[in-house]
Structures are given as structure tokens and as C-alpha cells.
CSV table of C-alpha atoms and ligand atoms in Angstrom, one decimal:
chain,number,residue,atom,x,y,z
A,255,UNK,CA,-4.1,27.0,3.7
A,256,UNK,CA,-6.0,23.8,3.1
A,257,UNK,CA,-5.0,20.1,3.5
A,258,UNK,CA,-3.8,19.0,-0.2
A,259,UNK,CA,-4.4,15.3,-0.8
A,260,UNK,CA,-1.9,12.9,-1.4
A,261,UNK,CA,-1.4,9.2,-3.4
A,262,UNK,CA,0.1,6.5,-1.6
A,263,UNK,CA,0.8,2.8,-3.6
A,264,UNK,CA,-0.2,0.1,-1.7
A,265,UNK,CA,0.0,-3.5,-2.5
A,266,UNK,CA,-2.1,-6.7,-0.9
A,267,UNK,CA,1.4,-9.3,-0.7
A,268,UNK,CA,0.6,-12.8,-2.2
A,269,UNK,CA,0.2,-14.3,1.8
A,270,UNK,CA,-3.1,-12.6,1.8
A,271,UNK,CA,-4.4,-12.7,-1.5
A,272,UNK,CA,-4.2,-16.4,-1.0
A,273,UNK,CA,-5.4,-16.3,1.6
A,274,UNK,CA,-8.4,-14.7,0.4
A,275,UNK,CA,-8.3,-10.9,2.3
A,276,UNK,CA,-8.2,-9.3,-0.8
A,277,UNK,CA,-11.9,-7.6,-0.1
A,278,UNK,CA,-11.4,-7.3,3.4
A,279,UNK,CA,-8.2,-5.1,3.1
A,280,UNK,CA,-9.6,-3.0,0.6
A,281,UNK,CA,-12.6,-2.3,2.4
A,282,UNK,CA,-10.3,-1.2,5.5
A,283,UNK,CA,-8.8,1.6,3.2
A,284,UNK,CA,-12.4,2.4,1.3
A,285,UNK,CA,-13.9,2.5,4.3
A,286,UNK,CA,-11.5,5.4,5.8
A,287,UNK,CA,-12.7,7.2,2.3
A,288,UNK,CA,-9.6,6.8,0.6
A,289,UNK,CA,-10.1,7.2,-3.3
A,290,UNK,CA,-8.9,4.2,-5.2
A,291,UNK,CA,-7.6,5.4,-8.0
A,292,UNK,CA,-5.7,2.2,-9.7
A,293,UNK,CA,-6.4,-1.6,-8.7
A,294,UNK,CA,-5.1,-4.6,-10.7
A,295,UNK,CA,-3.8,-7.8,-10.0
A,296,UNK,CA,-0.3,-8.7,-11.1
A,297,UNK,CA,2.8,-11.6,-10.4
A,298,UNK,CA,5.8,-9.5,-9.4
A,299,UNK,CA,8.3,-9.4,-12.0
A,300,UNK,CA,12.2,-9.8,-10.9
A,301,UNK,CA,13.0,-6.4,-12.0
A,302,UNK,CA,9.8,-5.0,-10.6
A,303,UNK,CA,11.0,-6.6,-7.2
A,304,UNK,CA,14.2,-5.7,-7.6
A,305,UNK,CA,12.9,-2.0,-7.7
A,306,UNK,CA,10.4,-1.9,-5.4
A,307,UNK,CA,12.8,-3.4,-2.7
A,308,UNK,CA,16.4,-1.8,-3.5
A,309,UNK,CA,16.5,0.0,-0.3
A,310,UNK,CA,16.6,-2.8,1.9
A,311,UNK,CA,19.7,-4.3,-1.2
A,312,UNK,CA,22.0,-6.5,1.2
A,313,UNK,CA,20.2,-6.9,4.3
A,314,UNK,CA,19.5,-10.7,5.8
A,315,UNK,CA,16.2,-10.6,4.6
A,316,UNK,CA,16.3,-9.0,1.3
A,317,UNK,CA,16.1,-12.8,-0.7
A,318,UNK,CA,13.7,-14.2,1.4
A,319,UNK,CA,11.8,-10.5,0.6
A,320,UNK,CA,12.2,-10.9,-3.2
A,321,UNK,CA,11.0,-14.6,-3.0
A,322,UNK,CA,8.2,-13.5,-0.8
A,323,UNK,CA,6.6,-10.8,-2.8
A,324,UNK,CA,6.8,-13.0,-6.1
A,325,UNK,CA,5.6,-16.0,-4.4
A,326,UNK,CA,1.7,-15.5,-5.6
A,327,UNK,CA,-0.2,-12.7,-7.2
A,328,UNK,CA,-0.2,-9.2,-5.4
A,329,UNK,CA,-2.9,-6.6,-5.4
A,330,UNK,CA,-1.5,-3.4,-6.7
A,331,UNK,CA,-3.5,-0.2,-5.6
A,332,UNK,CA,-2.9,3.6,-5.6
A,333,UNK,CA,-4.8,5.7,-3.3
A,334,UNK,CA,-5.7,9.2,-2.7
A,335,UNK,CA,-6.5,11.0,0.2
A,336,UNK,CA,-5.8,13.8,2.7
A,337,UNK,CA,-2.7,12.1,4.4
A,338,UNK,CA,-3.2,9.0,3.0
A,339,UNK,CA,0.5,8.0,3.6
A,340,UNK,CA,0.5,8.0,7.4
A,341,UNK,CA,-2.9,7.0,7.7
A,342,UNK,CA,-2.4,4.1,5.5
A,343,UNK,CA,0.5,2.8,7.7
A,344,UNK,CA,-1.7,3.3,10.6
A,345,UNK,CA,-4.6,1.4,9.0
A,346,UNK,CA,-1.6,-1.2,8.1
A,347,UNK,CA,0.2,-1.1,11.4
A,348,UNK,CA,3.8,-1.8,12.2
A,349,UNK,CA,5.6,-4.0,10.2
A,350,UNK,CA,6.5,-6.7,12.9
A,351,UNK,CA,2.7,-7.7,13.1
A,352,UNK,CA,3.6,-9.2,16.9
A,353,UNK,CA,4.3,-5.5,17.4
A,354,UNK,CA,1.3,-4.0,15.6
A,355,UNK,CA,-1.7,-2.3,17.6
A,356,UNK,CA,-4.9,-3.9,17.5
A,357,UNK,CA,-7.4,-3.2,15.0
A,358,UNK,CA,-4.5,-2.6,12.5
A,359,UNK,CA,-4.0,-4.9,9.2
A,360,UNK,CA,-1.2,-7.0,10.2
A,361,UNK,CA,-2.3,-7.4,14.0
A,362,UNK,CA,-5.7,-8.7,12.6
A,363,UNK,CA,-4.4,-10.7,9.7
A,364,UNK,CA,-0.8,-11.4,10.1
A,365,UNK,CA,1.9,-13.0,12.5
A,366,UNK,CA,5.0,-12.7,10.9
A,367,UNK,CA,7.0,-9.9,9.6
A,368,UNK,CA,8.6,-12.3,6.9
A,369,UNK,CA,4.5,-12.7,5.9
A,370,UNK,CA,3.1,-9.6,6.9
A,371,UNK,CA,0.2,-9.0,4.4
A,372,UNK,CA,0.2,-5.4,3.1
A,373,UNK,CA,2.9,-2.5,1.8
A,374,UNK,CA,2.3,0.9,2.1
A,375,UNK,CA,4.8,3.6,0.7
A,376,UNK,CA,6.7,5.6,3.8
A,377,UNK,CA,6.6,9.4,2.2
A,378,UNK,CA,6.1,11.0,-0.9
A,379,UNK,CA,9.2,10.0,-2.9
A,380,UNK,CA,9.0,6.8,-2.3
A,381,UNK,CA,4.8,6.6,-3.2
A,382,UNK,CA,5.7,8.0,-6.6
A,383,UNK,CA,8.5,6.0,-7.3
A,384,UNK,CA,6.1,2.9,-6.3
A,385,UNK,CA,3.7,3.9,-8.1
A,386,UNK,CA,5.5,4.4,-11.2
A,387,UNK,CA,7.3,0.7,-11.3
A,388,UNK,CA,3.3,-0.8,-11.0
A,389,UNK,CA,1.7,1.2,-12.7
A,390,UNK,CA,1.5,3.7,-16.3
A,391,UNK,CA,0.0,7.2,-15.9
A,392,UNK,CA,-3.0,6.6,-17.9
A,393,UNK,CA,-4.0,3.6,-15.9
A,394,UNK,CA,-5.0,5.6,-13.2
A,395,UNK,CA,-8.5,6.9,-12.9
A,396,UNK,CA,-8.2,10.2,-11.8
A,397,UNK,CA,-11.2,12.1,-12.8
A,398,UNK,CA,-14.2,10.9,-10.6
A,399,UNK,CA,-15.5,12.4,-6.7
A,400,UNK,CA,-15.9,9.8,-4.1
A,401,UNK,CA,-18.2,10.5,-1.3
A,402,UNK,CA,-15.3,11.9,0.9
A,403,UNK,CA,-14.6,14.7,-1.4
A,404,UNK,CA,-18.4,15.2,-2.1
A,405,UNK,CA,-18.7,16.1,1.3
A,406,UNK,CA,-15.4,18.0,1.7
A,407,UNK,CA,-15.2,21.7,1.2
A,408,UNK,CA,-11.7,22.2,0.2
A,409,UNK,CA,-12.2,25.6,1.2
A,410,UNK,CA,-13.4,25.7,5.0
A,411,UNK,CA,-10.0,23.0,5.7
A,412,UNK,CA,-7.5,24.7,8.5
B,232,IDP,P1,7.4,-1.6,6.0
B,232,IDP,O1,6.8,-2.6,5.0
B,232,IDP,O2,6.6,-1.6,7.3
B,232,IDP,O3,7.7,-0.3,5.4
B,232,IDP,P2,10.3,-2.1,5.7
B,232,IDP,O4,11.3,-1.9,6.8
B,232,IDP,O5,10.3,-1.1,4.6
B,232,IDP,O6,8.8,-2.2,6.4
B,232,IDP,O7,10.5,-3.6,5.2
B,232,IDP,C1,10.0,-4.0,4.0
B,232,IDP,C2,9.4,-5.4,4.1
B,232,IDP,O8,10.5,-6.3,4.4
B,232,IDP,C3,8.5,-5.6,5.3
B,232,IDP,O9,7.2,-5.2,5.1
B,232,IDP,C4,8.7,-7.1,5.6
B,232,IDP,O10,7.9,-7.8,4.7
B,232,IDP,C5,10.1,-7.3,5.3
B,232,IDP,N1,11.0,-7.2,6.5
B,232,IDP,C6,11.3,-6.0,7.1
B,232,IDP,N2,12.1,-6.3,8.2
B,232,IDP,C7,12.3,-7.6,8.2
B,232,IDP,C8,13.0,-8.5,9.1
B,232,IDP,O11,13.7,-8.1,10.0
B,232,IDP,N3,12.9,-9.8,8.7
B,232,IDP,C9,12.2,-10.3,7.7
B,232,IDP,N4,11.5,-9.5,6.9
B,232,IDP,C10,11.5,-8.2,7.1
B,233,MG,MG1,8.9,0.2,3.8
């Protein structure tokens, strides 16, 4: 069988890049081993928000969301990893950070759910879709090992 590896896109929202977590959030995803496999910074285009964010098209918050993401740089990144979608909403924690655990992004970093600091894709549809409004195939850097799949045998996986 094998555990097959997965991308995620994940983006650092403008509260906390000005804020100055950029490094510190990173190193919460490096740190679990995740492979970062595309990293730039960018300002949020209307059409880029517009896409990111057309699932939650018409709710209450949905302007004050589009203002939010385009109100300062973000930190676009796409990871890889052995479940790295769940596990990167874990790392991130719920999205109400008054309701996240402990220990998680937003309980650590954030108190609001209007300003809650990091996006994480929810499944594999939506982290290629992501993925492909941020960022073009060739800027991804696919063809390096990081430590965590030095030390992985693929092969000995349940
Ligand atoms: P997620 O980011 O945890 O996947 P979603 O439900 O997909 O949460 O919502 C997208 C983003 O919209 C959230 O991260 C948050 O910034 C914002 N948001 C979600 N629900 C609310 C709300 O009830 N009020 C204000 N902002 C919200
Ligand atoms: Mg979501």
C-alpha cells in the first residue's frame, strides 16, 4: 500500500505578515517536515480573491474577507507531505482562533476569526485549485529530498 504524499497551498494572511510571523509560521510547517515546494510573497489581486474565496460568495463576511486578504502582502506557500492537508489544519487550528487548541497557529497568534493569520486548503480539490490561482507549474520546485523523505522508506509504510 504505502502512504502517497500530498500538496496543500497555504497562505500567511497580511495580519501576520505585518505583524512579523512570517518565520515563525513557516518554521511550524518545516518543522513537522513538510517539503516546501513554492514560497513567494504577493498583494492579492481582486480576481485572485475573488477565486480563492468564491465558496463563501454571499455570506456576511465575504467583503470584509476580500478586504482582509488584500489588506497587506500574503505569503503564498505550497507544501508536500504525507497528509499534509489535515495535518496542516491541525498545525493551523480551527478557524475561530477563540475556539482553536493550544499550541495551534491561530490560538498562539490570533484572536479573531475576521484576523485569523493562516489559510490552509480543506481537501484535495480545493489545494489544487489554490494552488493553481497562486501559482504557475514551473514555479514549483519539485525535484529535491528533504530530510523527511531521506529518512522515509516509501517501501516499509503500512
Ligand atoms: P478556514 O479558513 O478555517 O477553512 P472557512 O470557513 O473556509 O475557514 O472561512 C474562510 C475564512 O473566512 C476564514 O479563515 C476566516 O478568515 C473567514 N471567516 C470564516 N467564517 C467567518 C465568520 O463567521 N466571520 C468572519 N470571518 C469568517
Ligand atoms: Mg476554508
Amino acid at each position: 500500500m504505502g502512504h502517497t504524499e500530498e500538496r496543500t497551498f497555504i497562505a500567511i494572511k497580511p495580519d501576520a505578515v505585518i505583524r512579523g510571523l512570517t518565520s515563525t509560521i513557516i518554521k511550524r510547517f518545516e518543522d513537522k517536515g513538510y517539503k516546501i515546494i513554492g514560497l513567494k510573497m504577493l498583494m492579492v489581486s481582486k480576481e485572485q480573491a475573488a477565486q480563492h474565496y468564491a465558496e463563501h460568495f454571499g455570506k456576511p463576511f465575504y467583503d470584509r474577507l476580500i478586504k482582509y486578504i488584500q489588506s497587506g502582502p500574503i505569503v503564498a506557500m505550497v507544501l508536500q507531505g504525507y497528509n499534509v492537508i489535515k495535518g496542516a489544519r491541525q498545525l493551523m487550528g480551527a478557524t475561530d482562533p477563540a475556539e482553536a487548541q493550544v499550541g495551534t497557529i491561530r490560538a498562539d497568534f490570533a484572536q479573531l476569526k475576521e484576523y485569523n493569520s493562516v489559510h490552509g486548503s480543506d481537501c484535495p480539490e480545493s489545494a489544487a485549485r489554490e494552488i493553481a490561482i497562486y501559482f504557475k507549474p514551473e514555479e514549483l520546485c519539485t525535484n529535491w529530498k528533504n530530510m523527511t523523505e531521506l529518512v522515509t522508506e516509501k517501501e516499509d509504510l503500512e
